[in-house]
Tab-separated table of C-alpha atoms in Angstrom:
chain	number	residue	atom	x	y	z
A	603	MET	CA	-9.054	8.162	-52.974
A	604	LYS	CA	-8.738	11.900	-53.467
A	605	LEU	CA	-5.756	13.748	-51.928
A	606	LYS	CA	-7.919	15.476	-49.306
A	607	SER	CA	-9.411	12.167	-48.194
A	608	LYS	CA	-5.966	10.555	-48.013
A	609	LEU	CA	-4.669	13.400	-45.827
A	610	MET	CA	-7.689	13.085	-43.520
A	611	ALA	CA	-7.123	9.329	-43.229
A	612	LEU	CA	-3.440	9.832	-42.407
A	613	ALA	CA	-4.340	12.456	-39.801
A	614	ALA	CA	-6.863	10.114	-38.209
A	615	THR	CA	-4.277	7.310	-38.080
A	616	ALA	CA	-1.748	9.635	-36.463
A	617	ALA	CA	-4.304	10.753	-33.878
A	618	MET	CA	-5.121	7.136	-33.010
A	619	ALA	CA	-1.419	6.378	-32.588
A	620	LEU	CA	-0.990	9.337	-30.227
A	621	ALA	CA	-3.982	8.194	-28.193
A	622	ALA	CA	-2.649	4.630	-27.798
A	623	PRO	CA	-1.376	3.497	-24.376
A	624	ALA	CA	2.241	4.409	-23.682
A	625	VAL	CA	3.601	0.865	-23.640
A	626	ALA	CA	6.852	-0.230	-25.250
A	627	ASP	CA	6.418	-0.863	-28.981
A	628	ASP	CA	9.296	-3.292	-29.355
A	629	TRP	CA	8.411	-5.809	-26.641
A	630	ALA	CA	5.536	-8.205	-26.238
A	631	PRO	CA	5.245	-11.243	-23.956
A	632	ALA	CA	6.227	-14.567	-25.549
A	633	GLY	CA	3.222	-16.188	-23.889
A	634	PRO	CA	0.555	-15.448	-21.284
A	635	LEU	CA	1.603	-13.108	-18.505
A	636	THR	CA	0.761	-14.409	-15.045
A	637	ILE	CA	0.076	-12.179	-12.047
A	638	GLN	CA	0.492	-14.222	-8.876
A	639	ILE	CA	-1.443	-12.738	-5.954
A	640	GLY	CA	0.148	-13.365	-2.559
A	641	PHE	CA	-3.223	-13.642	-0.828
A	642	GLY	CA	-6.430	-15.625	-1.144
A	643	ALA	CA	-9.376	-14.854	-3.407
A	644	GLY	CA	-11.794	-12.120	-2.470
A	645	GLY	CA	-9.487	-9.868	-0.498
A	646	SER	CA	-8.405	-6.367	-1.409
A	647	THR	CA	-5.124	-7.496	-3.021
A	648	ASP	CA	-6.926	-10.098	-5.103
A	649	THR	CA	-9.682	-7.692	-6.133
A	650	MET	CA	-7.282	-4.974	-7.229
A	651	GLY	CA	-4.948	-7.461	-8.925
A	652	ARG	CA	-7.713	-8.990	-11.021
A	653	VAL	CA	-9.062	-5.650	-12.195
A	654	LEU	CA	-5.527	-4.443	-12.890
A	655	ALA	CA	-4.974	-7.496	-15.093
A	656	GLU	CA	-8.289	-6.909	-16.844
A	657	VAL	CA	-7.485	-3.277	-17.640
A	658	MET	CA	-3.928	-4.118	-18.738
A	659	LYS	CA	-5.349	-6.740	-21.090
A	660	GLU	CA	-7.843	-4.257	-22.533
A	661	ASN	CA	-5.097	-1.677	-23.085
A	662	THR	CA	-2.401	-3.943	-24.533
A	663	GLY	CA	-4.136	-7.003	-25.938
A	664	TRP	CA	-1.812	-9.228	-23.871
A	665	ASN	CA	-3.154	-12.485	-22.466
A	666	ILE	CA	-2.924	-12.091	-18.672
A	667	VAL	CA	-3.738	-14.835	-16.160
A	668	VAL	CA	-4.272	-14.244	-12.429
A	669	GLU	CA	-3.390	-16.886	-9.834
A	670	ASN	CA	-3.785	-16.850	-6.045
A	671	LYS	CA	-0.709	-18.003	-4.100
A	672	PRO	CA	-1.639	-17.299	-0.461
A	673	GLY	CA	0.508	-17.939	2.589
A	674	GLY	CA	2.593	-15.975	5.060
A	675	GLY	CA	1.217	-12.589	4.057
A	676	GLY	CA	2.640	-12.931	0.547
A	677	VAL	CA	5.913	-14.577	1.588
A	678	ALA	CA	4.940	-17.978	0.125
A	679	MET	CA	4.321	-16.415	-3.282
A	680	PHE	CA	7.523	-14.334	-3.250
A	681	THR	CA	9.495	-17.407	-2.151
A	682	GLY	CA	8.235	-19.261	-5.209
A	683	LEU	CA	8.859	-16.286	-7.472
A	684	SER	CA	12.441	-15.949	-6.257
A	685	GLN	CA	13.142	-19.630	-6.951
A	686	ARG	CA	11.765	-19.890	-10.479
A	687	PRO	CA	13.885	-19.226	-13.579
A	688	VAL	CA	13.661	-15.799	-15.175
A	689	ASP	CA	10.896	-16.085	-17.781
A	690	ASN	CA	9.854	-12.452	-18.356
A	691	LEU	CA	6.262	-13.626	-17.870
A	692	THR	CA	5.612	-14.052	-14.130
A	693	ILE	CA	4.678	-11.121	-11.901
A	694	GLY	CA	4.136	-11.173	-8.157
A	695	MET	CA	1.708	-8.851	-6.369
A	696	GLY	CA	1.918	-8.386	-2.614
A	697	VAL	CA	1.831	-5.944	0.279
A	698	SER	CA	5.012	-4.382	1.619
A	699	ILE	CA	4.721	-4.557	5.417
A	700	PRO	CA	4.071	-8.317	5.859
A	701	VAL	CA	7.074	-9.023	3.640
A	702	HIS	CA	9.269	-6.541	5.514
A	703	VAL	CA	8.328	-7.921	8.925
A	704	GLN	CA	8.966	-11.517	7.839
A	705	LEU	CA	12.343	-10.536	6.387
A	706	VAL	CA	13.309	-8.913	9.683
A	707	GLN	CA	11.998	-11.692	11.911
A	708	ARG	CA	13.262	-14.705	9.939
A	709	GLY	CA	15.159	-13.385	6.981
A	710	ASP	CA	17.890	-15.992	7.506
A	711	GLN	CA	15.301	-18.694	6.785
A	712	LEU	CA	13.930	-17.143	3.596
A	713	PRO	CA	15.473	-17.641	0.140
A	714	PHE	CA	14.989	-13.999	-0.850
A	715	ASP	CA	15.480	-10.426	0.252
A	716	VAL	CA	14.420	-7.078	-1.202
A	717	SER	CA	17.229	-7.266	-3.788
A	718	SER	CA	15.885	-10.530	-5.246
A	719	PHE	CA	13.329	-8.787	-7.452
A	720	ASP	CA	12.947	-6.216	-10.197
A	721	TYR	CA	10.178	-3.842	-9.175
A	722	LEU	CA	7.445	-2.710	-11.558
A	723	GLY	CA	5.336	-0.272	-9.590
A	724	THR	CA	2.652	0.104	-6.970
A	725	VAL	CA	-1.120	0.383	-7.218
A	726	ALA	CA	-2.287	1.688	-3.849
A	727	LYS	CA	-1.403	2.477	-0.289
A	728	ALA	CA	-3.512	1.620	2.716
A	729	GLU	CA	-4.050	4.695	4.842
A	730	LEU	CA	-3.867	4.364	8.619
A	731	ALA	CA	-5.363	6.977	10.920
A	732	LEU	CA	-5.392	7.620	14.650
A	733	VAL	CA	-8.994	8.501	15.456
A	734	ALA	CA	-10.968	9.389	18.560
A	735	SER	CA	-14.532	9.896	19.691
A	736	LYS	CA	-16.080	13.236	18.774
A	737	ASP	CA	-16.169	14.078	22.502
A	738	ALA	CA	-12.454	13.436	23.125
A	739	PRO	CA	-10.864	16.496	24.799
A	740	PHE	CA	-8.240	16.879	22.063
A	741	ASP	CA	-8.234	17.372	18.300
A	742	ASP	CA	-4.687	16.524	17.278
A	743	LEU	CA	-1.694	14.484	18.391
A	744	GLU	CA	-0.116	17.344	20.316
A	745	GLY	CA	-3.337	17.812	22.246
A	746	MET	CA	-3.635	14.078	22.905
A	747	ILE	CA	-0.099	13.963	24.282
A	748	ALA	CA	-0.775	16.962	26.510
A	749	HIS	CA	-3.964	15.309	27.825
A	750	ALA	CA	-2.077	12.056	28.535
A	751	LYS	CA	0.538	13.971	30.518
A	752	LYS	CA	-2.167	15.787	32.471
A	753	GLU	CA	-4.039	12.557	33.308
A	754	GLY	CA	-0.932	10.410	33.827
A	755	THR	CA	-1.856	7.990	31.030
A	756	LEU	CA	-4.343	7.548	28.199
A	757	PRO	CA	-5.834	4.332	26.729
A	758	VAL	CA	-5.207	3.778	23.011
A	759	ALA	CA	-6.352	0.756	20.974
A	760	THR	CA	-3.964	-0.915	18.500
A	761	MET	CA	-4.506	-3.878	16.185
A	762	ALA	CA	-1.003	-4.654	14.801
A	763	PRO	CA	2.634	-4.551	15.977
A	764	PRO	CA	3.615	-1.594	13.758
A	765	GLN	CA	0.971	0.519	15.519
A	766	VAL	CA	2.433	-0.496	18.878
A	767	LEU	CA	5.791	0.711	17.607
A	768	VAL	CA	4.326	4.068	16.600
A	769	MET	CA	2.868	4.574	20.072
A	770	LYS	CA	6.040	3.388	21.838
A	771	GLN	CA	8.067	5.828	19.800
A	772	THR	CA	5.552	8.538	20.699
A	773	MET	CA	6.047	7.750	24.380
A	774	ALA	CA	9.815	7.863	24.008
A	775	ALA	CA	9.874	11.056	21.952
A	776	LYS	CA	7.342	12.985	24.032
A	777	ASP	CA	7.865	11.516	27.509
A	778	ALA	CA	4.176	10.615	27.729
A	779	LYS	CA	2.465	7.418	28.888
A	780	PHE	CA	-0.216	5.500	26.979
A	781	ASN	CA	-2.065	2.360	28.003
A	782	LEU	CA	-1.990	0.277	24.810
A	783	VAL	CA	-5.034	-1.970	24.437
A	784	THR	CA	-4.722	-4.784	21.895
A	785	ALA	CA	-7.741	-5.325	19.622
A	786	ASP	CA	-8.404	-8.172	17.185
A	787	GLY	CA	-9.037	-5.812	14.317
A	788	GLY	CA	-10.267	-2.420	13.216
A	789	ALA	CA	-13.890	-3.216	13.945
A	790	GLU	CA	-13.038	-3.926	17.582
A	791	VAL	CA	-11.004	-0.722	17.768
A	792	MET	CA	-14.081	1.215	16.694
A	793	LYS	CA	-16.206	-0.540	19.354
A	794	LEU	CA	-13.674	0.284	22.063
A	795	ILE	CA	-13.684	3.956	21.064
A	796	LEU	CA	-17.459	4.221	20.811
A	797	GLY	CA	-17.868	2.333	24.103
A	798	GLY	CA	-15.511	4.659	25.915
A	799	GLN	CA	-13.019	1.929	26.890
A	800	VAL	CA	-10.280	3.815	25.024
A	801	LEU	CA	-10.014	7.450	24.013
A	802	ALA	CA	-8.288	6.805	20.674
A	803	GLY	CA	-7.300	3.999	18.323
A	804	PHE	CA	-6.110	3.124	14.852
A	805	GLY	CA	-8.320	2.529	11.839
A	806	SER	CA	-7.495	1.607	8.244
A	807	GLY	CA	-10.942	2.298	6.798
A	808	GLU	CA	-13.303	1.019	9.478
A	809	GLN	CA	-13.649	4.579	10.792
A	810	TYR	CA	-15.149	6.072	7.617
A	811	PRO	CA	-18.828	5.590	8.531
A	812	TYR	CA	-18.203	7.209	11.927
A	813	LEU	CA	-16.289	10.101	10.400
A	814	GLU	CA	-19.170	10.675	8.001
A	815	SER	CA	-21.759	10.497	10.807
A	816	GLY	CA	-19.707	12.827	12.987
A	817	ASP	CA	-19.237	10.302	15.801
A	818	MET	CA	-15.449	10.254	15.387
A	819	LYS	CA	-12.673	12.610	14.363
A	820	VAL	CA	-9.201	12.143	12.919
A	821	ILE	CA	-6.348	12.920	15.315
A	822	ALA	CA	-3.322	12.164	13.113
A	823	GLY	CA	-2.195	10.263	10.034
A	824	ALA	CA	0.098	7.287	10.668
A	825	ASN	CA	1.446	7.056	7.119
A	826	GLN	CA	4.575	8.786	5.874
A	827	SER	CA	2.426	11.364	4.063
A	828	ARG	CA	-0.857	12.967	5.069
A	829	LEU	CA	-4.187	11.189	4.723
A	830	SER	CA	-5.857	11.849	1.389
A	831	TYR	CA	-9.245	12.322	3.081
A	832	ALA	CA	-7.954	14.489	5.961
A	833	PRO	CA	-5.134	16.585	4.493
A	834	ASP	CA	-5.403	19.152	7.285
A	835	LYS	CA	-4.289	16.619	9.892
A	836	LYS	CA	-0.573	16.217	10.594
A	837	THR	CA	1.278	12.919	10.446
A	838	PHE	CA	3.135	11.518	13.462
A	839	ILE	CA	6.378	12.583	11.768
A	840	GLU	CA	5.142	16.154	11.375
A	841	SER	CA	4.165	16.093	15.058
A	842	GLY	CA	7.712	15.269	16.134
A	843	VAL	CA	7.508	11.452	16.295
A	844	ASN	CA	9.798	9.741	13.801
A	845	ALA	CA	7.556	6.765	13.043
A	846	TYR	CA	5.140	5.734	10.318
A	847	VAL	CA	3.280	2.739	8.889
A	848	ASP	CA	2.960	2.476	5.113
A	849	PRO	CA	1.376	-0.740	3.776
A	850	VAL	CA	1.841	-0.535	-0.008
A	851	PHE	CA	0.455	-2.879	-2.683
A	852	PHE	CA	3.294	-3.513	-5.149
A	853	LEU	CA	4.311	-5.652	-8.136
A	854	ALA	CA	7.668	-7.280	-8.886
A	855	MET	CA	9.369	-9.871	-11.096
A	856	ARG	CA	12.337	-12.187	-10.624
A	857	LYS	CA	15.646	-10.323	-10.551
A	858	GLY	CA	17.326	-10.445	-13.963
A	859	THR	CA	14.149	-9.919	-15.994
A	860	ASP	CA	14.690	-8.461	-19.482
A	861	PRO	CA	14.838	-4.645	-19.084
A	862	ASP	CA	12.568	-4.268	-22.129
A	863	ALA	CA	9.979	-6.474	-20.428
A	864	ILE	CA	10.219	-4.424	-17.235
A	865	GLN	CA	9.785	-1.193	-19.163
A	866	ALA	CA	6.798	-2.469	-21.138
A	867	ILE	CA	5.001	-4.074	-18.193
A	868	ALA	CA	5.683	-1.097	-15.925
A	869	ALA	CA	4.238	1.188	-18.610
A	870	ALA	CA	1.159	-1.025	-18.875
A	871	ILE	CA	0.702	-0.887	-15.092
A	872	GLU	CA	1.057	2.899	-15.135
A	873	GLU	CA	-1.566	3.149	-17.874
A	874	ALA	CA	-3.943	0.833	-16.008
A	875	THR	CA	-3.655	2.727	-12.714
A	876	LYS	CA	-4.897	5.847	-14.510
A	877	SER	CA	-8.103	4.220	-15.724
A	878	PRO	CA	-11.396	5.218	-14.028
A	879	LYS	CA	-12.362	1.547	-13.861
A	880	PHE	CA	-9.311	0.666	-11.794
A	881	ALA	CA	-9.558	3.809	-9.665
A	882	GLU	CA	-13.091	2.863	-8.632
A	883	ILE	CA	-11.940	-0.576	-7.454
A	884	VAL	CA	-9.068	0.949	-5.467
A	885	ARG	CA	-11.367	3.443	-3.799
A	886	ASN	CA	-13.700	0.623	-2.792
A	887	ALA	CA	-10.810	-1.469	-1.459
A	888	VAL	CA	-8.672	1.043	0.432
A	889	LYS	CA	-10.709	4.248	0.376
A	890	GLY	CA	-7.948	6.042	-1.483
A	891	ASP	CA	-6.814	6.819	-4.996
A	892	PRO	CA	-4.405	4.617	-6.983
A	893	ILE	CA	-0.749	5.366	-6.280
A	894	ASN	CA	2.019	4.243	-8.625
A	895	MET	CA	5.551	4.924	-7.395
A	896	GLY	CA	7.096	3.597	-10.613
A	897	VAL	CA	10.064	1.269	-10.990
A	898	GLU	CA	12.652	3.245	-9.017
A	899	GLY	CA	10.178	4.586	-6.462
A	900	THR	CA	8.921	1.100	-5.643
A	901	GLU	CA	12.445	-0.229	-5.117
A	902	LYS	CA	13.213	2.709	-2.809
A	903	MET	CA	9.959	2.137	-0.929
A	904	MET	CA	10.933	-1.506	-0.320
A	905	ILE	CA	14.458	-0.640	0.852
A	906	ASP	CA	13.309	2.193	3.131
A	907	GLY	CA	10.414	0.114	4.427
A	908	LEU	CA	12.741	-2.715	5.444
A	909	ALA	CA	14.857	-0.305	7.470
A	910	ASN	CA	11.708	1.016	9.156
A	911	ALA	CA	10.524	-2.532	9.898
A	912	LYS	CA	13.857	-3.381	11.536
A	913	VAL	CA	13.370	-0.498	13.939
A	914	ALA	CA	9.743	-1.481	14.544
A	915	VAL	CA	10.482	-5.104	15.340
A	916	ARG	CA	13.426	-4.141	17.577
A	917	GLN	CA	11.208	-1.757	19.539
A	918	ILE	CA	8.491	-4.298	20.242
A	919	SER	CA	10.719	-7.314	20.884
């Protein structure tokens, strides 16, 4: 091979190396990696977990198996994960809020707490919005509170205890009264709003068709940060109510996992969450973009979320 050709070959090799995924070079799993999903097949956690595994496998060449371990909103899977020996091969994928609530309500009966795991990262956050009919006589949370004070009360539909907490904290912070109507799910919340039985309610994605058609409008975001699809709308916190709901899809391993394994797997997750293939699945599942908080950010999210859940459960008990 002539010198010029050799230099071109070396340059091409270097370019390929620079383009390779940023995973650790000195660690590889000693066997198949297993991602245990804390929910049944076909749900949003399962769908995102399986595509995440597929993209990680494509990027790294690792053999990755996905298993469903449903029960207790992910608590059954994390119980099993906390009890198995450290193997550097088993990953759990769950959702933050069900775990937090269970830890608060019966933490003395569970064999784990938030310090029982090494955290790898997150893949997405479910966004929760307070929405109202297009004809509602208010456009934001401040206006809704003012209308409730003027009328004496205002009916609001909720579908989960954390949403009840948010509204109770709103009542306490703003000295306003709301008639909280319990719905079986987001679809029923939408029916109550459209039927005029309530003036506002919470939606975690069910409201999108009505926002697009113009039949509903966003009043406020109930997450810690603003809604990705309505960035002009304030959160409850920004409106003077110190409350939020942040369901986050996260991944963790048994505490004591090899730091090299954590670094390599976390890097593989980070790389996968940037892929267009994975982003499309996330957008279909939660109507938002992938969000990876990283190793330290995920641990902080779990610790802060537990403190928030303690307040929530205390308020509604």
